[in-house]
GROMACS .gro file of N, CA and C in nm:
model
  489
    1MET      N    1  -7.565   2.921   3.365
    1MET     CA    2  -7.448   2.839   3.352
    1MET      C    3  -7.481   2.703   3.293
    2THR      N    4  -7.595   2.663   3.312
    2THR     CA    5  -7.634   2.535   3.258
    2THR      C    6  -7.635   2.540   3.106
    3ASP      N    7  -7.664   2.653   3.049
    3ASP     CA    8  -7.660   2.666   2.903
    3ASP      C    9  -7.517   2.656   2.852
    4ALA      N   10  -7.421   2.716   2.923
    4ALA     CA   11  -7.280   2.714   2.882
    4ALA      C   12  -7.225   2.572   2.893
    5THR      N   13  -7.263   2.501   2.997
    5THR     CA   14  -7.211   2.365   3.012
    5THR      C   15  -7.279   2.272   2.914
    6ALA      N   16  -7.397   2.299   2.877
    6ALA     CA   17  -7.468   2.216   2.780
    6ALA      C   18  -7.405   2.230   2.643
    7GLU      N   19  -7.364   2.352   2.609
    7GLU     CA   20  -7.299   2.373   2.480
    7GLU      C   21  -7.160   2.311   2.478
    8ALA      N   22  -7.090   2.316   2.591
    8ALA     CA   23  -6.955   2.261   2.598
    8ALA      C   24  -6.958   2.110   2.593
    9GLU      N   25  -7.066   2.049   2.641
    9GLU     CA   26  -7.074   1.905   2.643
    9GLU      C   27  -7.113   1.848   2.508
   10GLU      N   28  -7.161   1.931   2.418
   10GLU     CA   29  -7.198   1.880   2.286
   10GLU      C   30  -7.072   1.838   2.211
   11PRO      N   31  -7.071   1.722   2.154
   11PRO     CA   32  -6.952   1.680   2.078
   11PRO      C   33  -6.936   1.767   1.956
   12PRO      N   34  -6.811   1.803   1.921
   12PRO     CA   35  -6.791   1.884   1.802
   12PRO      C   36  -6.829   1.803   1.679
   13LYS      N   37  -6.860   1.875   1.573
   13LYS     CA   38  -6.900   1.807   1.450
   13LYS      C   39  -6.782   1.728   1.395
   14LYS      N   40  -6.808   1.605   1.350
   14LYS     CA   41  -6.703   1.523   1.293
   14LYS      C   42  -6.667   1.578   1.156
   15LYS      N   43  -6.535   1.583   1.135
   15LYS     CA   44  -6.489   1.627   1.003
   15LYS      C   45  -6.508   1.511   0.908
   16SER      N   46  -6.529   1.543   0.790
   16SER     CA   47  -6.557   1.442   0.690
   16SER      C   48  -6.432   1.358   0.662
   17LYS      N   49  -6.446   1.229   0.660
   17LYS     CA   50  -6.335   1.140   0.627
   17LYS      C   51  -6.302   1.149   0.480
   18LEU      N   52  -6.390   1.205   0.403
   18LEU     CA   53  -6.367   1.219   0.260
   18LEU      C   54  -6.248   1.309   0.233
   19MET      N   55  -6.235   1.419   0.305
   19MET     CA   56  -6.123   1.512   0.286
   19MET      C   57  -5.991   1.443   0.323
   20LEU      N   58  -5.993   1.364   0.426
   20LEU     CA   59  -5.873   1.293   0.468
   20LEU      C   60  -5.831   1.192   0.361
   21MET      N   61  -5.925   1.122   0.305
   21MET     CA   62  -5.895   1.024   0.200
   21MET      C   63  -5.843   1.092   0.074
   22ILE      N   64  -5.901   1.204   0.036
   22ILE     CA   65  -5.855   1.278  -0.082
   22ILE      C   66  -5.712   1.327  -0.060
   23GLY      N   67  -5.683   1.379   0.057
   23GLY     CA   68  -5.548   1.425   0.088
   23GLY      C   69  -5.447   1.312   0.082
   24LEU      N   70  -5.486   1.195   0.136
   24LEU     CA   71  -5.396   1.080   0.135
   24LEU      C   72  -5.369   1.032  -0.007
   25VAL      N   73  -5.472   1.027  -0.091
   25VAL     CA   74  -5.455   0.983  -0.230
   25VAL      C   75  -5.368   1.083  -0.307
   26LEU      N   76  -5.392   1.213  -0.287
   26LEU     CA   77  -5.310   1.313  -0.355
   26LEU      C   78  -5.163   1.305  -0.311
   27MET      N   79  -5.141   1.282  -0.183
   27MET     CA   80  -5.003   1.270  -0.133
   27MET      C   81  -4.933   1.151  -0.199
   28LEU      N   82  -5.001   1.037  -0.208
   28LEU     CA   83  -4.941   0.920  -0.270
   28LEU      C   84  -4.913   0.943  -0.418
   29LEU      N   85  -5.006   1.006  -0.489
   29LEU     CA   86  -4.986   1.032  -0.631
   29LEU      C   87  -4.869   1.128  -0.655
   30LEU      N   88  -4.861   1.234  -0.577
   30LEU     CA   89  -4.753   1.331  -0.595
   30LEU      C   90  -4.617   1.272  -0.558
   31SER      N   91  -4.611   1.194  -0.452
   31SER     CA   92  -4.482   1.135  -0.415
   31SER      C   93  -4.440   1.030  -0.518
   32GLY      N   94  -4.532   0.952  -0.570
   32GLY     CA   95  -4.500   0.855  -0.675
   32GLY      C   96  -4.455   0.923  -0.802
   33GLY      N   97  -4.523   1.032  -0.840
   33GLY     CA   98  -4.483   1.107  -0.959
   33GLY      C   99  -4.346   1.172  -0.942
   34GLY      N  100  -4.318   1.222  -0.824
   34GLY     CA  101  -4.185   1.281  -0.797
   34GLY      C  102  -4.075   1.176  -0.805
   35PHE      N  103  -4.101   1.059  -0.747
   35PHE     CA  104  -4.003   0.950  -0.754
   35PHE      C  105  -3.977   0.912  -0.900
   36TYR      N  106  -4.082   0.898  -0.978
   36TYR     CA  107  -4.066   0.860  -1.119
   36TYR      C  108  -3.986   0.965  -1.195
   37ALA      N  109  -4.014   1.092  -1.171
   37ALA     CA  110  -3.945   1.199  -1.242
   37ALA      C  111  -3.795   1.199  -1.211
   38VAL      N  112  -3.759   1.176  -1.087
   38VAL     CA  113  -3.618   1.173  -1.050
   38VAL      C  114  -3.553   1.044  -1.100
   39TYR      N  115  -3.620   0.932  -1.084
   39TYR     CA  116  -3.564   0.802  -1.123
   39TYR      C  117  -3.543   0.793  -1.274
   40SER      N  118  -3.634   0.847  -1.352
   40SER     CA  119  -3.622   0.838  -1.497
   40SER      C  120  -3.533   0.947  -1.555
   41GLY      N  121  -3.491   1.042  -1.473
   41GLY     CA  122  -3.399   1.146  -1.520
   41GLY      C  123  -3.469   1.268  -1.577
   42LEU      N  124  -3.598   1.281  -1.557
   42LEU     CA  125  -3.668   1.399  -1.608
   42LEU      C  126  -3.625   1.525  -1.533
   43ILE      N  127  -3.596   1.512  -1.405
   43ILE     CA  128  -3.545   1.624  -1.326
   43ILE      C  129  -3.423   1.578  -1.248
   44LEU      N  130  -3.337   1.670  -1.213
   44LEU     CA  131  -3.216   1.646  -1.134
   44LEU      C  132  -3.120   1.548  -1.199
   45ALA      N  133  -3.124   1.533  -1.331
   45ALA     CA  134  -3.032   1.443  -1.401
   45ALA      C  135  -2.912   1.523  -1.449
   46PRO      N  136  -2.792   1.464  -1.453
   46PRO     CA  137  -2.677   1.536  -1.507
   46PRO      C  138  -2.697   1.562  -1.655
   47PRO      N  139  -2.636   1.668  -1.707
   47PRO     CA  140  -2.655   1.699  -1.849
   47PRO      C  141  -2.601   1.588  -1.938
   48ASP      N  142  -2.668   1.564  -2.047
   48ASP     CA  143  -2.629   1.459  -2.141
   48ASP      C  144  -2.527   1.515  -2.238
   49THR      N  145  -2.406   1.462  -2.235
   49THR     CA  146  -2.299   1.514  -2.321
   49THR      C  147  -2.275   1.427  -2.442
   50THR      N  148  -2.353   1.320  -2.460
   50THR     CA  149  -2.330   1.231  -2.573
   50THR      C  150  -2.399   1.279  -2.699
   51HIS      N  151  -2.484   1.380  -2.691
   51HIS     CA  152  -2.552   1.431  -2.809
   51HIS      C  153  -2.488   1.560  -2.853
   52GLY      N  154  -2.450   1.564  -2.978
   52GLY     CA  155  -2.391   1.685  -3.034
   52GLY      C  156  -2.493   1.758  -3.118
   53ALA      N  157  -2.448   1.855  -3.196
   53ALA     CA  158  -2.538   1.932  -3.281
   53ALA      C  159  -2.591   1.846  -3.394
   54THR      N  160  -2.518   1.741  -3.433
   54THR     CA  161  -2.561   1.657  -3.544
   54THR      C  162  -2.634   1.532  -3.498
   55GLY      N  163  -2.659   1.520  -3.370
   55GLY     CA  164  -2.729   1.403  -3.319
   55GLY      C  165  -2.641   1.322  -3.228
   56PRO      N  166  -2.688   1.204  -3.189
   56PRO     CA  167  -2.609   1.124  -3.097
   56PRO      C  168  -2.481   1.074  -3.164
   57LYS      N  169  -2.375   1.073  -3.087
   57LYS     CA  170  -2.249   1.021  -3.140
   57LYS      C  171  -2.202   0.908  -3.050
   58ALA      N  172  -2.132   0.815  -3.107
   58ALA     CA  173  -2.084   0.700  -3.032
   58ALA      C  174  -1.973   0.743  -2.938
   59HIS      N  175  -1.967   0.678  -2.824
   59HIS     CA  176  -1.863   0.709  -2.726
   59HIS      C  177  -1.733   0.645  -2.773
   60THR      N  178  -1.633   0.726  -2.802
   60THR     CA  179  -1.503   0.675  -2.844
   60THR      C  180  -1.402   0.709  -2.736
   61PRO      N  181  -1.320   0.614  -2.700
   61PRO     CA  182  -1.218   0.644  -2.598
   61PRO      C  183  -1.114   0.740  -2.654
   62GLU      N  184  -1.056   0.816  -2.562
   62GLU     CA  185  -0.952   0.909  -2.603
   62GLU      C  186  -0.830   0.832  -2.648
   63ALA      N  187  -0.760   0.888  -2.745
   63ALA     CA  188  -0.638   0.824  -2.795
   63ALA      C  189  -0.529   0.833  -2.690
   64LEU      N  190  -0.452   0.728  -2.678
   64LEU     CA  191  -0.340   0.728  -2.586
   64LEU      C  192  -0.231   0.820  -2.639
   65PRO      N  193  -0.156   0.881  -2.548
   65PRO     CA  194  -0.046   0.966  -2.596
   65PRO      C  195   0.059   0.880  -2.666
   66ASP      N  196   0.133   0.942  -2.755
   66ASP     CA  197   0.236   0.874  -2.832
   66ASP      C  198   0.360   0.858  -2.744
   67ILE      N  199   0.364   0.746  -2.669
   67ILE     CA  200   0.474   0.724  -2.575
   67ILE      C  201   0.541   0.590  -2.601
   68ALA      N  202   0.660   0.577  -2.547
   68ALA     CA  203   0.735   0.452  -2.553
   68ALA      C  204   0.800   0.433  -2.417
   69TYR      N  205   0.844   0.312  -2.392
   69TYR     CA  206   0.910   0.280  -2.265
   69TYR      C  207   1.050   0.230  -2.293
   70VAL      N  208   1.144   0.282  -2.216
   70VAL     CA  209   1.283   0.240  -2.225
   70VAL      C  210   1.315   0.164  -2.097
   71ALA      N  211   1.343   0.036  -2.110
   71ALA     CA  212   1.373  -0.047  -1.993
   71ALA      C  213   1.517  -0.024  -1.949
   72LEU      N  214   1.534  -0.010  -1.819
   72LEU     CA  215   1.667   0.003  -1.761
   72LEU      C  216   1.707  -0.132  -1.702
   73GLU      N  217   1.835  -0.164  -1.710
   73GLU     CA  218   1.883  -0.290  -1.653
   73GLU      C  219   1.865  -0.286  -1.502
   74PRO      N  220   1.833  -0.399  -1.441
   74PRO     CA  221   1.819  -0.402  -1.295
   74PRO      C  222   1.952  -0.371  -1.227
   75LEU      N  223   1.943  -0.300  -1.117
   75LEU     CA  224   2.060  -0.265  -1.037
   75LEU      C  225   2.058  -0.347  -0.909
   76ALA      N  226   2.176  -0.397  -0.870
   76ALA     CA  227   2.192  -0.464  -0.741
   76ALA      C  228   2.297  -0.382  -0.667
   77ILE      N  229   2.256  -0.315  -0.560
   77ILE     CA  230   2.343  -0.220  -0.491
   77ILE      C  231   2.368  -0.270  -0.349
   78THR      N  232   2.495  -0.272  -0.310
   78THR     CA  233   2.531  -0.303  -0.172
   78THR      C  234   2.528  -0.172  -0.095
   79LEU      N  235   2.447  -0.167   0.007
   79LEU     CA  236   2.429  -0.044   0.083
   79LEU      C  237   2.533  -0.037   0.195
   80SER      N  238   2.580   0.085   0.221
   80SER     CA  239   2.680   0.102   0.327
   80SER      C  240   2.612   0.095   0.462
   81GLY      N  241   2.685   0.045   0.560
   81GLY     CA  242   2.631   0.032   0.695
   81GLY      C  243   2.697  -0.083   0.766
   82ALA      N  244   2.655  -0.105   0.890
   82ALA     CA  245   2.714  -0.210   0.971
   82ALA      C  246   2.683  -0.349   0.915
   83SER      N  247   2.562  -0.369   0.871
   83SER     CA  248   2.525  -0.499   0.816
   83SER      C  249   2.527  -0.493   0.664
   84ALA      N  250   2.552  -0.605   0.603
   84ALA     CA  251   2.555  -0.611   0.457
   84ALA      C  252   2.411  -0.619   0.407
   85ARG      N  253   2.365  -0.509   0.353
   85ARG     CA  254   2.228  -0.504   0.300
   85ARG      C  255   2.237  -0.476   0.150
   86HIS      N  256   2.139  -0.526   0.078
   86HIS     CA  257   2.137  -0.510  -0.067
   86HIS      C  258   2.004  -0.451  -0.111
   87LEU      N  259   2.011  -0.375  -0.218
   87LEU     CA  260   1.891  -0.319  -0.280
   87LEU      C  261   1.887  -0.367  -0.424
   88ARG      N  262   1.775  -0.423  -0.463
   88ARG     CA  263   1.754  -0.461  -0.603
   88ARG      C  264   1.652  -0.364  -0.658
   89PHE      N  265   1.692  -0.298  -0.768
   89PHE     CA  266   1.610  -0.191  -0.825
   89PHE      C  267   1.600  -0.211  -0.975
   90ALA      N  268   1.478  -0.203  -1.029
   90ALA     CA  269   1.454  -0.207  -1.173
   90ALA      C  270   1.350  -0.102  -1.206
   91ALA      N  271   1.367  -0.037  -1.321
   91ALA     CA  272   1.275   0.070  -1.360
   91ALA      C  273   1.265   0.078  -1.512
   92GLU      N  274   1.164   0.152  -1.555
   92GLU     CA  275   1.147   0.186  -1.696
   92GLU      C  276   1.120   0.334  -1.706
   93LEU      N  277   1.164   0.392  -1.816
   93LEU     CA  278   1.142   0.535  -1.840
   93LEU      C  279   1.031   0.552  -1.943
   94GLU      N  280   0.936   0.638  -1.912
   94GLU     CA  281   0.829   0.671  -2.006
   94GLU      C  282   0.875   0.793  -2.084
   95VAL      N  283   0.885   0.777  -2.217
   95VAL     CA  284   0.937   0.885  -2.301
   95VAL      C  285   0.843   0.907  -2.420
   96PRO      N  286   0.839   1.028  -2.474
   96PRO     CA  287   0.768   1.047  -2.601
   96PRO      C  288   0.837   0.964  -2.710
   97SER      N  289   0.760   0.907  -2.800
   97SER     CA  290   0.816   0.818  -2.902
   97SER      C  291   0.925   0.885  -2.984
   98ALA      N  292   0.914   1.014  -3.004
   98ALA     CA  293   1.013   1.085  -3.085
   98ALA      C  294   1.151   1.085  -3.020
   99TYR      N  295   1.157   1.072  -2.887
   99TYR     CA  296   1.286   1.077  -2.816
   99TYR      C  297   1.334   0.941  -2.768
  100GLN      N  298   1.267   0.834  -2.808
  100GLN     CA  299   1.304   0.703  -2.758
  100GLN      C  300   1.449   0.669  -2.794
  101HIS      N  301   1.490   0.693  -2.917
  101HIS     CA  302   1.626   0.661  -2.959
  101HIS      C  303   1.728   0.744  -2.882
  102ASP      N  304   1.699   0.873  -2.861
  102ASP     CA  305   1.791   0.960  -2.786
  102ASP      C  306   1.813   0.908  -2.644
  103VAL      N  307   1.704   0.867  -2.578
  103VAL     CA  308   1.714   0.820  -2.441
  103VAL      C  309   1.787   0.685  -2.437
  104GLU      N  310   1.764   0.601  -2.538
  104GLU     CA  311   1.836   0.473  -2.545
  104GLU      C  312   1.987   0.498  -2.550
  105LEU      N  313   2.029   0.599  -2.624
  105LEU     CA  314   2.172   0.631  -2.634
  105LEU      C  315   2.228   0.680  -2.500
  106LEU      N  316   2.146   0.743  -2.419
  106LEU     CA  317   2.191   0.799  -2.292
  106LEU      C  318   2.172   0.703  -2.173
  107LYS      N  319   2.132   0.579  -2.199
  107LYS     CA  320   2.108   0.483  -2.090
  107LYS      C  321   2.229   0.462  -1.999
  108PRO      N  322   2.352   0.454  -2.050
  108PRO     CA  323   2.464   0.437  -1.957
  108PRO      C  324   2.477   0.553  -1.858
  109ARG      N  325   2.452   0.675  -1.902
  109ARG     CA  326   2.457   0.790  -1.812
  109ARG      C  327   2.343   0.784  -1.710
  110VAL      N  328   2.226   0.744  -1.756
  110VAL     CA  329   2.111   0.732  -1.666
  110VAL      C  330   2.139   0.628  -1.559
  111MET      N  331   2.192   0.514  -1.599
  111MET     CA  332   2.224   0.409  -1.503
  111MET      C  333   2.329   0.457  -1.402
  112ASP      N  334   2.426   0.533  -1.447
  112ASP     CA  335   2.529   0.587  -1.358
  112ASP      C  336   2.468   0.682  -1.255
  113VAL      N  337   2.379   0.769  -1.300
  113VAL     CA  338   2.316   0.865  -1.209
  113VAL      C  339   2.230   0.792  -1.105
  114LEU      N  340   2.152   0.694  -1.148
  114LEU     CA  341   2.067   0.620  -1.055
  114LEU      C  342   2.151   0.538  -0.957
  115ASN      N  343   2.256   0.475  -1.005
  115ASN     CA  344   2.343   0.396  -0.920
  115ASN      C  345   2.408   0.485  -0.814
  116GLY      N  346   2.460   0.599  -0.854
  116GLY     CA  347   2.523   0.692  -0.760
  116GLY      C  348   2.425   0.745  -0.657
  117TYR      N  349   2.305   0.779  -0.700
  117TYR     CA  350   2.204   0.832  -0.608
  117TYR      C  351   2.162   0.726  -0.507
  118LEU      N  352   2.131   0.606  -0.553
  118LEU     CA  353   2.083   0.502  -0.463
  118LEU      C  354   2.190   0.457  -0.363
  119ARG      N  355   2.316   0.463  -0.402
  119ARG     CA  356   2.424   0.430  -0.307
  119ARG      C  357   2.436   0.535  -0.198
  120ALA      N  358   2.402   0.659  -0.229
  120ALA     CA  359   2.417   0.768  -0.133
  120ALA      C  360   2.299   0.784  -0.038
  121VAL      N  361   2.186   0.722  -0.070
  121VAL     CA  362   2.066   0.737   0.012
  121VAL      C  363   2.082   0.659   0.141
  122ASP      N  364   2.036   0.718   0.251
  122ASP     CA  365   2.042   0.655   0.382
  122ASP      C  366   1.952   0.532   0.386
  123VAL      N  367   1.999   0.425   0.449
  123VAL     CA  368   1.924   0.300   0.457
  123VAL      C  369   1.791   0.322   0.530
  124GLY      N  370   1.791   0.408   0.630
  124GLY     CA  371   1.667   0.436   0.703
  124GLY      C  372   1.559   0.494   0.613
  125LEU      N  373   1.600   0.576   0.518
  125LEU     CA  374   1.504   0.633   0.423
  125LEU      C  375   1.451   0.526   0.329
  126LEU      N  376   1.537   0.434   0.288
  126LEU     CA  377   1.493   0.327   0.199
  126LEU      C  378   1.393   0.234   0.265
  127GLU      N  379   1.404   0.218   0.398
  127GLU     CA  380   1.314   0.130   0.471
  127GLU      C  381   1.176   0.192   0.494
  128ASP      N  382   1.166   0.324   0.484
  128ASP     CA  383   1.039   0.393   0.508
  128ASP      C  384   0.947   0.375   0.387
  129PRO      N  385   0.830   0.310   0.404
  129PRO     CA  386   0.740   0.287   0.290
  129PRO      C  387   0.687   0.417   0.228
  130SER      N  388   0.673   0.520   0.307
  130SER     CA  389   0.618   0.645   0.252
  130SER      C  390   0.722   0.726   0.176
  131ALA      N  391   0.847   0.684   0.178
  131ALA     CA  392   0.953   0.759   0.111
  131ALA      C  393   0.962   0.727  -0.037
  132MET      N  394   0.890   0.628  -0.085
  132MET     CA  395   0.900   0.587  -0.226
  132MET      C  396   0.869   0.701  -0.322
  133MET      N  397   0.770   0.781  -0.291
  133MET     CA  398   0.734   0.892  -0.381
  133MET      C  399   0.847   0.994  -0.388
  134ARG      N  400   0.908   1.025  -0.273
  134ARG     CA  401   1.020   1.121  -0.274
  134ARG      C  402   1.139   1.065  -0.350
  135LEU      N  403   1.170   0.937  -0.327
  135LEU     CA  404   1.281   0.874  -0.399
  135LEU      C  405   1.257   0.876  -0.549
  136ARG      N  406   1.136   0.843  -0.588
  136ARG     CA  407   1.101   0.843  -0.731
  136ARG      C  408   1.116   0.981  -0.792
  137ALA      N  409   1.068   1.082  -0.720
  137ALA     CA  410   1.078   1.219  -0.770
  137ALA      C  411   1.224   1.262  -0.783
  138GLN      N  412   1.307   1.226  -0.685
  138GLN     CA  413   1.449   1.261  -0.691
  138GLN      C  414   1.518   1.192  -0.808
  139MET      N  415   1.488   1.064  -0.826
  139MET     CA  416   1.551   0.990  -0.937
  139MET      C  417   1.504   1.044  -1.071
  140LEU      N  418   1.374   1.075  -1.084
  140LEU     CA  419   1.322   1.130  -1.210
  140LEU      C  420   1.389   1.262  -1.242
  141ARG      N  421   1.405   1.346  -1.143
  141ARG     CA  422   1.469   1.477  -1.166
  141ARG      C  423   1.613   1.458  -1.214
  142ARG      N  424   1.685   1.366  -1.157
  142ARG     CA  425   1.823   1.340  -1.199
  142ARG      C  426   1.828   1.285  -1.341
  143VAL      N  427   1.735   1.196  -1.374
  143VAL     CA  428   1.730   1.141  -1.510
  143VAL      C  429   1.696   1.251  -1.610
  144GLN      N  430   1.605   1.341  -1.575
  144GLN     CA  431   1.569   1.450  -1.665
  144GLN      C  432   1.685   1.547  -1.687
  145LEU      N  433   1.768   1.564  -1.585
  145LEU     CA  434   1.887   1.649  -1.602
  145LEU      C  435   1.985   1.585  -1.700
  146VAL      N  436   1.999   1.454  -1.695
  146VAL     CA  437   2.091   1.384  -1.784
  146VAL      C  438   2.038   1.383  -1.928
  147THR      N  439   1.910   1.355  -1.945
  147THR     CA  440   1.854   1.338  -2.080
  147THR      C  441   1.809   1.469  -2.145
  148GLY      N  442   1.785   1.570  -2.066
  148GLY     CA  443   1.737   1.696  -2.121
  148GLY      C  444   1.588   1.713  -2.097
  149ASP      N  445   1.544   1.838  -2.095
  149ASP     CA  446   1.403   1.867  -2.068
  149ASP      C  447   1.312   1.810  -2.176
  150GLY      N  448   1.201   1.751  -2.131
  150GLY     CA  449   1.098   1.703  -2.221
  150GLY      C  450   1.123   1.566  -2.281
  151ARG      N  451   1.236   1.504  -2.252
  151ARG     CA  452   1.264   1.374  -2.312
  151ARG      C  453   1.213   1.257  -2.228
  152VAL      N  454   1.207   1.274  -2.097
  152VAL     CA  455   1.157   1.168  -2.009
  152VAL      C  456   1.036   1.223  -1.934
  153ARG      N  457   0.923   1.154  -1.948
  153ARG     CA  458   0.801   1.199  -1.882
  153ARG      C  459   0.787   1.145  -1.742
  154ASP      N  460   0.829   1.017  -1.721
  154ASP     CA  461   0.808   0.957  -1.590
  154ASP      C  462   0.906   0.843  -1.571
  155LEU      N  463   0.929   0.810  -1.446
  155LEU     CA  464   1.011   0.696  -1.407
  155LEU      C  465   0.919   0.596  -1.339
  156LEU      N  466   0.911   0.479  -1.396
  156LEU     CA  467   0.823   0.375  -1.342
  156LEU      C  468   0.908   0.273  -1.268
  157VAL      N  469   0.887   0.262  -1.139
  157VAL     CA  470   0.964   0.167  -1.058
  157VAL      C  471   0.900   0.030  -1.074
  158ILE      N  472   0.975  -0.063  -1.126
  158ILE     CA  473   0.926  -0.198  -1.151
  158ILE      C  474   0.959  -0.289  -1.034
  159GLU      N  475   1.078  -0.273  -0.978
  159GLU     CA  476   1.120  -0.358  -0.868
  159GLU      C  477   1.202  -0.274  -0.769
  160PHE      N  478   1.169  -0.288  -0.641
  160PHE     CA  479   1.241  -0.217  -0.535
  160PHE      C  480   1.241  -0.308  -0.414
  161VAL      N  481   1.346  -0.389  -0.401
  161VAL     CA  482   1.353  -0.489  -0.296
  161VAL      C  483   1.475  -0.460  -0.209
  162LEU      N  484   1.453  -0.445  -0.081
  162LEU     CA  485   1.559  -0.421   0.013
  162LEU      C  486   1.571  -0.544   0.104
  163ASN      N  487   1.691  -0.606   0.106
  163ASN     CA  488   1.709  -0.721   0.194
  163ASN      C  489   1.846  -0.718   0.258
   0.00000   0.00000   0.00000
């Protein structure tokens, strides 16, 4: 038993610190190289779309659509209810340039439709801030019915004041 305890008491051989240092240096080099490759865009970079078959091309902004705006006169509407409340509403219509003159001719009908709709809307709905999108969609649909399909692209609310 003394032989077994003598062997167990012998300190194990020390591993060379050289291997540890080599491993540490390799780890630092590989992590630095990986960082550089990702940072410079060599790997994991989004595809480059600025180069065509004929070489690099300058970035040009897309052309704006051919549109015009038709301003509507501001409306001042007295709302029905127990208290005298007023709504001030102003808007512009976004139209293709080709139909600008047609929509200008139909402005009195558009104003009539908007005036009638806004007078019929419940005051509680007008006070709800989240209802603006629904109101806008309803008014745009009515304007498109008056002007015809494809003549009015959007209704831009410029002023909507309830007091």
